[in-house]
Coordinates of C-alpha atoms and ligand atoms in Angstrom, one line a residue:
M1 CA 115.7 27.4 35.3
R2 CA 114.1 26.0 38.4
Q3 CA 117.3 26.4 40.2
N4 CA 117.6 30.1 39.1
S5 CA 114.1 30.8 40.4
R6 CA 114.9 29.4 43.9
V7 CA 115.3 32.2 46.4
S8 CA 118.2 31.4 48.8
S9 CA 118.9 33.7 51.7
Q10 CA 122.4 34.0 50.3
H11 CA 120.9 36.1 47.4
L12 CA 119.0 38.5 49.6
P13 CA 120.6 41.8 50.7
K14 CA 122.9 41.2 53.6
D15 CA 122.1 42.4 57.1
L16 CA 124.1 45.4 58.2
A17 CA 125.8 43.2 60.8
L18 CA 127.1 40.8 58.2
E19 CA 128.2 43.6 55.8
S20 CA 130.2 45.2 58.5
A21 CA 131.8 42.0 59.8
E22 CA 132.8 41.0 56.2
F23 CA 134.0 44.6 55.6
R24 CA 136.3 44.4 58.6
V25 CA 137.8 41.0 57.6
R26 CA 138.3 42.3 54.0
Q27 CA 139.9 45.5 55.3
A28 CA 142.3 43.5 57.4
G29 CA 143.1 41.1 54.5
E30 CA 143.9 44.1 52.3
W31 CA 146.1 45.7 54.9
L32 CA 148.0 42.4 55.1
G33 CA 148.1 42.0 51.4
L34 CA 146.8 38.4 51.6
E35 CA 147.6 36.4 48.5
D36 CA 145.7 34.1 46.2
G37 CA 142.1 34.8 47.3
L38 CA 142.9 33.6 50.8
I39 CA 140.6 36.3 52.2
E40 CA 137.6 34.9 50.4
T41 CA 138.4 31.5 52.0
I42 CA 138.6 33.2 55.4
I43 CA 135.4 35.2 55.0
A44 CA 133.2 32.3 53.8
P45 CA 131.7 30.3 56.7
R46 CA 132.8 26.6 56.7
R47 CA 129.2 25.5 57.3
V48 CA 125.8 27.0 57.8
L49 CA 123.0 24.8 59.1
E50 CA 119.4 26.1 59.1
V51 CA 116.9 24.0 61.0
S52 CA 113.2 24.0 61.5
I53 CA 112.1 23.5 65.1
P54 CA 108.6 22.1 65.5
F55 CA 107.3 22.0 69.0
R56 CA 104.0 21.9 71.0
H57 CA 103.0 24.7 73.4
D58 CA 101.8 23.6 76.8
D59 CA 98.2 24.1 75.7
G60 CA 98.8 21.5 72.8
R61 CA 99.2 24.0 69.9
R62 CA 101.8 23.0 67.3
D63 CA 104.3 25.7 66.5
H64 CA 107.6 26.1 64.4
L65 CA 110.7 28.2 64.9
V66 CA 113.7 28.6 62.7
G67 CA 117.3 28.3 64.0
W68 CA 120.8 28.3 62.7
R69 CA 124.3 27.1 63.7
V70 CA 127.3 28.5 61.9
H71 CA 130.8 27.2 61.9
H72 CA 132.8 30.1 60.6
N73 CA 136.4 29.1 61.0
T74 CA 137.7 25.8 62.2
T75 CA 141.3 26.0 61.0
R76 CA 142.8 26.6 64.5
G77 CA 140.5 24.4 66.5
P78 CA 136.9 23.3 67.2
A79 CA 134.2 25.9 66.4
K80 CA 133.3 27.9 69.5
G81 CA 130.6 30.3 70.2
G82 CA 127.3 31.0 71.9
I83 CA 123.6 30.3 71.2
R84 CA 121.4 33.3 71.0
Y85 CA 117.6 33.3 71.6
H86 CA 116.2 36.6 70.4
P87 CA 113.4 37.6 68.0
G88 CA 115.8 39.6 65.9
V89 CA 118.1 36.6 65.1
T90 CA 118.7 36.1 61.3
R91 CA 120.9 33.8 59.3
D92 CA 123.2 36.8 58.4
E93 CA 123.4 38.0 62.0
V94 CA 124.5 34.5 63.2
V95 CA 127.2 34.4 60.4
A96 CA 128.4 37.9 61.4
L97 CA 128.6 36.9 65.1
A98 CA 130.4 33.7 64.1
I99 CA 133.0 35.8 62.2
G100 CA 133.4 37.8 65.4
M101 CA 134.1 34.6 67.4
S102 CA 136.8 33.5 64.9
L103 CA 138.5 36.8 65.4
K104 CA 138.1 36.7 69.2
T105 CA 139.7 33.3 69.6
A106 CA 142.5 34.2 67.3
I107 CA 143.2 37.6 69.0
M108 CA 143.2 35.8 72.4
N109 CA 145.4 33.1 71.1
L110 CA 143.0 30.4 72.1
P111 CA 143.2 27.1 70.2
L112 CA 139.6 27.4 69.0
G113 CA 137.7 28.5 65.9
G114 CA 134.6 30.6 65.6
A115 CA 130.9 29.6 65.7
K116 CA 127.5 31.0 66.6
G117 CA 124.0 29.7 66.8
G118 CA 120.6 31.2 67.3
I119 CA 116.9 30.8 67.2
A120 CA 114.6 33.6 66.2
F121 CA 112.1 34.0 69.0
D122 CA 111.6 35.7 72.3
P123 CA 112.4 33.2 75.1
K124 CA 110.4 35.3 77.6
T125 CA 107.2 34.3 75.7
L126 CA 107.6 30.6 76.4
T127 CA 107.2 28.6 79.6
P128 CA 110.3 26.8 81.0
R129 CA 108.9 23.5 79.7
E130 CA 108.4 24.9 76.2
L131 CA 111.9 26.5 76.3
E132 CA 113.4 23.1 77.2
K133 CA 111.5 21.4 74.3
V134 CA 112.7 24.0 71.8
T135 CA 116.3 23.7 73.1
R136 CA 116.3 19.9 72.9
R137 CA 114.7 19.8 69.4
Y138 CA 117.3 22.4 68.2
V139 CA 120.2 20.3 69.6
S140 CA 118.8 17.1 68.2
E141 CA 118.9 18.7 64.7
L142 CA 122.5 19.8 65.4
I143 CA 124.0 16.5 66.7
P144 CA 126.3 15.8 63.7
F145 CA 127.7 19.4 64.1
L146 CA 128.4 19.3 67.8
G147 CA 131.1 17.7 70.1
P148 CA 134.2 18.8 72.0
D149 CA 136.3 18.3 68.9
K150 CA 133.8 19.9 66.5
D151 CA 131.8 22.6 68.0
V152 CA 131.2 23.8 71.5
P153 CA 128.3 26.1 72.3
A154 CA 128.0 28.5 75.2
P155 CA 125.4 31.0 76.5
D156 CA 124.7 34.3 74.6
V157 CA 121.9 36.8 74.6
G158 CA 118.7 35.0 75.9
T159 CA 120.4 31.7 77.0
N160 CA 122.0 30.7 80.3
A161 CA 123.5 27.9 82.3
Q162 CA 120.2 26.0 82.4
V163 CA 119.9 26.1 78.6
M164 CA 123.5 24.7 78.4
A165 CA 122.5 21.9 80.8
W166 CA 119.7 20.9 78.4
V167 CA 122.2 21.1 75.4
L168 CA 124.6 18.8 77.4
D169 CA 121.9 16.4 78.3
Q170 CA 120.4 16.1 74.8
Y171 CA 123.9 15.6 73.2
S172 CA 125.0 13.2 75.9
A173 CA 121.8 11.1 75.5
S174 CA 122.4 10.9 71.8
V175 CA 126.0 9.6 72.1
G176 CA 125.2 7.4 75.1
H177 CA 127.4 8.9 77.8
I178 CA 127.9 12.2 79.5
V179 CA 130.1 14.7 77.6
P180 CA 130.7 17.7 79.8
G181 CA 133.1 19.3 77.2
V182 CA 130.3 19.7 74.6
V183 CA 129.2 23.0 76.1
T184 CA 130.7 25.8 78.3
G185 CA 128.9 28.1 80.6
K186 CA 127.1 25.1 82.1
P187 CA 126.1 24.8 85.7
I188 CA 129.0 24.2 88.2
E189 CA 127.3 20.9 89.2
L190 CA 127.8 19.6 85.6
G191 CA 131.4 20.7 85.2
G192 CA 130.9 24.4 84.7
S193 CA 133.6 26.8 85.7
L194 CA 133.5 29.1 88.7
G195 CA 133.9 32.7 87.4
R196 CA 132.2 32.0 84.0
E197 CA 129.1 34.2 84.8
S198 CA 131.3 37.3 85.6
A199 CA 134.0 36.6 83.0
T200 CA 132.8 38.8 80.1
G201 CA 132.1 41.8 82.4
R202 CA 135.4 41.2 84.2
G203 CA 137.3 41.1 80.9
A204 CA 135.6 44.2 79.7
V205 CA 136.4 46.1 82.8
E206 CA 140.1 45.0 82.5
A207 CA 140.0 46.2 78.9
A208 CA 138.7 49.6 80.0
A209 CA 141.4 49.8 82.7
L210 CA 144.2 48.8 80.3
A211 CA 143.2 51.1 77.5
G212 CA 142.5 53.9 80.0
Q213 CA 146.0 53.5 81.5
Q214 CA 147.5 54.3 78.0
M215 CA 145.4 57.5 77.9
G216 CA 146.3 58.6 81.4
L217 CA 142.8 57.7 82.6
A218 CA 142.8 55.7 85.8
L219 CA 139.8 53.3 86.2
A220 CA 139.5 54.3 89.9
G221 CA 137.8 57.6 90.0
S222 CA 136.5 57.4 86.4
R223 CA 132.9 58.0 85.7
I224 CA 131.3 55.1 83.7
A225 CA 128.0 54.8 81.8
I226 CA 126.8 51.3 81.1
Q227 CA 124.1 50.3 78.6
G228 CA 122.6 46.8 79.4
Y229 CA 122.1 45.3 82.9
G230 CA 122.2 41.7 81.9
Q231 CA 125.1 39.3 82.5
V232 CA 127.7 41.5 80.9
G233 CA 126.5 45.0 81.9
A234 CA 125.6 44.1 85.5
W235 CA 129.0 42.4 86.2
A236 CA 130.8 45.2 84.5
A237 CA 129.0 47.7 86.8
R238 CA 129.8 45.6 90.0
L239 CA 133.5 45.0 89.1
A240 CA 134.2 48.5 87.9
H241 CA 132.6 49.9 91.1
A242 CA 134.7 47.5 93.2
R243 CA 137.8 48.9 91.5
G244 CA 136.9 52.4 92.5
A245 CA 135.1 53.7 89.4
K246 CA 131.8 55.7 89.7
I247 CA 129.0 54.1 87.8
V248 CA 127.1 57.3 86.9
A249 CA 124.4 55.8 84.6
V250 CA 123.0 52.4 83.7
A251 CA 120.3 51.4 81.3
D252 CA 118.3 48.4 80.1
V253 CA 115.2 48.0 77.9
G254 CA 113.1 49.7 80.6
G255 CA 115.1 53.0 80.4
A256 CA 118.1 54.8 81.9
I257 CA 119.0 56.0 85.3
H258 CA 121.6 58.6 86.3
N259 CA 123.4 59.9 89.4
A260 CA 126.3 62.2 88.8
G261 CA 127.8 61.2 92.2
G262 CA 127.7 57.5 91.4
L263 CA 124.8 55.0 91.5
D264 CA 124.3 52.6 94.4
I265 CA 125.1 49.3 92.5
A266 CA 124.4 47.1 95.6
M267 CA 120.9 48.7 95.9
I268 CA 120.2 48.2 92.2
D269 CA 121.2 44.5 92.5
R270 CA 119.1 44.0 95.6
K271 CA 116.0 45.6 94.0
M272 CA 116.5 43.5 90.9
R273 CA 116.7 40.3 93.0
E274 CA 113.6 41.4 94.8
G275 CA 111.7 41.5 91.5
A276 CA 112.3 44.9 89.8
K277 CA 111.9 44.3 86.0
S278 CA 114.2 47.1 85.0
V279 CA 116.8 49.4 86.5
V280 CA 114.2 52.2 86.3
E281 CA 112.1 50.4 88.9
T282 CA 114.9 50.2 91.5
G283 CA 114.5 53.7 92.9
A284 CA 118.2 54.3 92.3
G285 CA 119.3 57.6 90.6
E286 CA 117.1 59.8 88.5
I287 CA 115.2 58.3 85.5
V288 CA 116.6 60.0 82.4
G289 CA 114.9 58.0 79.8
V290 CA 112.0 55.5 79.5
G291 CA 111.7 52.5 77.3
S292 CA 114.3 51.3 74.8
A293 CA 114.4 54.7 73.0
G294 CA 114.9 56.5 76.3
A295 CA 117.6 54.1 77.3
A296 CA 119.9 55.5 74.7
N297 CA 120.3 58.6 76.9
V298 CA 122.8 56.6 78.9
F299 CA 125.3 57.0 76.1
T300 CA 125.4 60.8 76.3
V301 CA 125.8 61.6 80.0
E302 CA 128.9 63.3 81.3
C303 CA 131.5 60.6 81.9
E304 CA 134.9 59.3 80.9
I305 CA 134.0 55.8 79.8
V306 CA 131.0 54.4 78.0
M307 CA 130.3 50.6 77.9
P308 CA 127.6 49.4 75.5
C309 CA 126.9 45.9 76.9
A310 CA 123.6 44.9 75.3
L311 CA 122.7 44.3 71.6
G312 CA 124.2 45.1 68.2
D313 CA 123.8 48.5 66.5
A314 CA 122.8 50.3 69.7
V315 CA 125.0 53.4 68.9
D316 CA 124.3 55.2 65.6
E317 CA 126.1 58.2 64.2
T318 CA 123.7 60.7 66.0
I319 CA 124.4 59.1 69.4
A320 CA 128.1 58.9 68.5
S321 CA 128.3 62.6 67.8
N322 CA 126.8 63.3 71.3
I323 CA 129.0 61.0 73.3
K324 CA 131.0 62.9 75.9
A325 CA 133.3 60.1 77.0
K326 CA 136.9 59.7 75.9
L327 CA 136.8 55.9 75.8
V328 CA 134.2 53.5 74.5
V329 CA 134.6 49.8 75.4
E330 CA 132.4 47.3 73.5
G331 CA 131.0 44.8 76.1
A332 CA 128.4 43.7 73.5
N333 CA 129.0 42.2 70.1
G334 CA 128.7 44.9 67.3
P335 CA 127.2 47.7 69.4
L336 CA 128.4 50.5 67.1
T337 CA 127.2 50.9 63.6
P338 CA 130.1 51.4 61.1
K339 CA 129.1 55.1 60.8
A340 CA 129.1 55.5 64.5
D341 CA 132.5 54.0 64.6
E342 CA 133.7 56.5 62.0
V343 CA 132.3 59.4 63.9
L344 CA 134.0 58.4 67.1
T345 CA 137.3 57.9 65.3
E346 CA 137.0 61.3 63.7
R347 CA 136.3 62.8 67.2
G348 CA 139.4 61.2 68.6
I349 CA 137.4 59.0 71.0
I350 CA 139.2 55.7 71.6
V351 CA 137.2 52.6 70.9
V352 CA 138.2 49.2 72.3
P353 CA 136.5 46.7 69.9
D354 CA 134.2 43.8 70.9
V355 CA 136.6 41.2 69.4
Y356 CA 138.9 42.0 72.2
A357 CA 136.9 43.9 74.9
N358 CA 134.3 41.1 75.4
A359 CA 136.6 38.1 74.9
G360 CA 136.7 37.4 78.6
G361 CA 133.7 35.2 78.2
V362 CA 135.1 32.9 75.6
T363 CA 138.5 32.9 77.4
C364 CA 136.8 31.6 80.5
S365 CA 134.9 29.0 78.3
Y366 CA 138.3 27.8 77.1
L367 CA 139.5 27.5 80.8
E368 CA 136.3 25.6 81.5
Q369 CA 137.2 23.1 78.7
C370 CA 140.7 22.8 80.1
Q371 CA 139.2 21.8 83.5
N372 CA 136.8 19.4 81.8
F373 CA 139.5 17.7 79.7
A374 CA 141.8 17.4 82.7
H375 CA 139.1 16.4 85.2
L376 CA 140.0 19.4 87.4
S377 CA 138.1 22.2 89.1
W378 CA 140.0 25.4 89.8
D379 CA 138.8 27.8 92.5
E380 CA 137.3 31.0 91.5
D381 CA 140.3 33.2 92.2
E382 CA 142.5 31.0 90.0
V383 CA 140.0 31.2 87.1
N384 CA 139.6 35.0 87.5
E385 CA 143.4 35.5 87.6
K386 CA 143.9 33.4 84.4
V387 CA 141.1 35.4 82.6
I388 CA 142.8 38.7 83.6
S389 CA 146.3 37.5 82.7
L390 CA 145.1 36.3 79.2
M391 CA 143.3 39.6 78.7
Q392 CA 146.5 41.5 79.7
S393 CA 148.7 39.5 77.3
A394 CA 146.3 40.1 74.4
F395 CA 146.1 43.8 75.2
K396 CA 149.9 44.0 75.2
R397 CA 150.0 42.5 71.7
L398 CA 147.1 44.7 70.5
H399 CA 148.4 47.9 71.9
S400 CA 152.0 47.6 70.7
F401 CA 150.7 46.6 67.2
S402 CA 148.4 49.5 67.1
V403 CA 151.2 51.9 68.2
E404 CA 153.8 50.4 65.8
Q405 CA 151.5 50.5 62.8
K406 CA 149.5 53.6 63.8
L407 CA 146.2 51.8 63.6
P408 CA 143.1 52.3 65.7
Y409 CA 142.4 49.4 68.0
R410 CA 139.6 48.0 65.9
L411 CA 141.7 47.7 62.7
A412 CA 144.7 46.5 64.7
A413 CA 142.6 43.8 66.3
S414 CA 141.1 42.6 63.0
V415 CA 144.6 42.5 61.4
L416 CA 146.1 40.5 64.3
G417 CA 143.2 38.1 64.3
I418 CA 143.1 37.6 60.5
K419 CA 146.9 37.3 60.4
T420 CA 146.7 34.4 62.9
I421 CA 144.0 32.7 60.9
A422 CA 145.7 33.3 57.6
D423 CA 149.0 31.9 58.9
S424 CA 147.2 28.7 60.1
H425 CA 145.5 28.3 56.7
R426 CA 148.8 28.6 54.9
M427 CA 150.6 26.1 57.2
R428 CA 147.9 23.5 56.9
G429 CA 147.7 23.9 53.1
L430 CA 144.6 23.2 51.0
H431 CA 143.2 19.7 50.5
P432 CA 142.8 17.6 48.4
Ligands
LIG501 N1 128.6 34.3 73.7 C1 129.8 34.7 74.1 C2 130.5 35.6 73.1 O1 129.9 36.2 72.3 C3 130.7 33.5 74.6 C4 131.1 32.5 73.6 C5 131.8 31.3 74.3 O2 132.0 31.3 75.4 O3 132.0 30.4 73.5 O4 131.7 35.8 73.2

């Protein structure tokens, strides 16, 4: 009786993000006709750890946060995925994002599994000292879960190279020696890889170029609208601009700016370095929306390519029905609601899904680990070339499978990823 009255988060209604991640895996499993309940084994996360994080604010107040680390699939290699600091983080969202990581590593053919971690809070409300304490306490709760052969975190929304340095230090202190391979996306001085900061944006721009090529749409000369001006969006803007595309609109939480002739990206970057808190404060372009609601106007400007590069569920069906672009490239994880995805498919707009489009980040993380394990450091051009070449090989597999089987990229990507994972489960067998 007591047990039945316990409320576990597993029995609460699932977040939309988790429902859609599970739906996509199940859909791929059905398409493959997986035998013997294998799809249930694949859907279920291997481990979910929920931790309480007590800490003191600088003024002496005691406080608590809640965090998670999820190992979704570890059949093909150590669990791999970022740590997210955001007030909207929930257990279900972390599981959904971990499922996405399992698919990404499988689609990219990286010898890694899928993981994700998160703490539900806004990092901007803490001082650097408080942030360090929260990070260290979170990591100390995770020690048995972590390690280069078990689980390797990386940056995600709200975390960066400095946070990874604290993760590395806390883990290394607990095992008694430095372990650079326990995290990726760390500072270069601690064994980080050149090219890691730009890798997700670089991969997303390459994905846009490759998908565009198939549609007769050259990247050079294309008009692109980018939502999000953080690590992914800003790098996507810089790199697409460098390849001759016109960035006609960009947006962040402060709002959206637009210039039909192309925004001056160097000027936006300069103003942001000088202290502008949002792209709307840079004086570039015309402000076409204010605040996070107004920022959504970026999606519906006249352009060929839209790149949502911020948070999940940013594009709903209403926005989707007003998108004028021919191609949508998901730089963020889960930026389209399932309904928005349906609307775009019905309208014949090509969507390059997150599990491929933003896999440049984890691909570079893998290259960072290769360098750590071999005690090497490659120069930036070498890393960038390897990221691009892995993105190109994966696109070739994805595109030919989607053409052969007449599947949209999203379903083709899920099927390819789940097939790789299912094959490895079958080959390993079931213990005991
Ligand atoms: N957080 C990034 C992602 O969602 C990178 C993960 C990694 O490098 O492990 O893909």
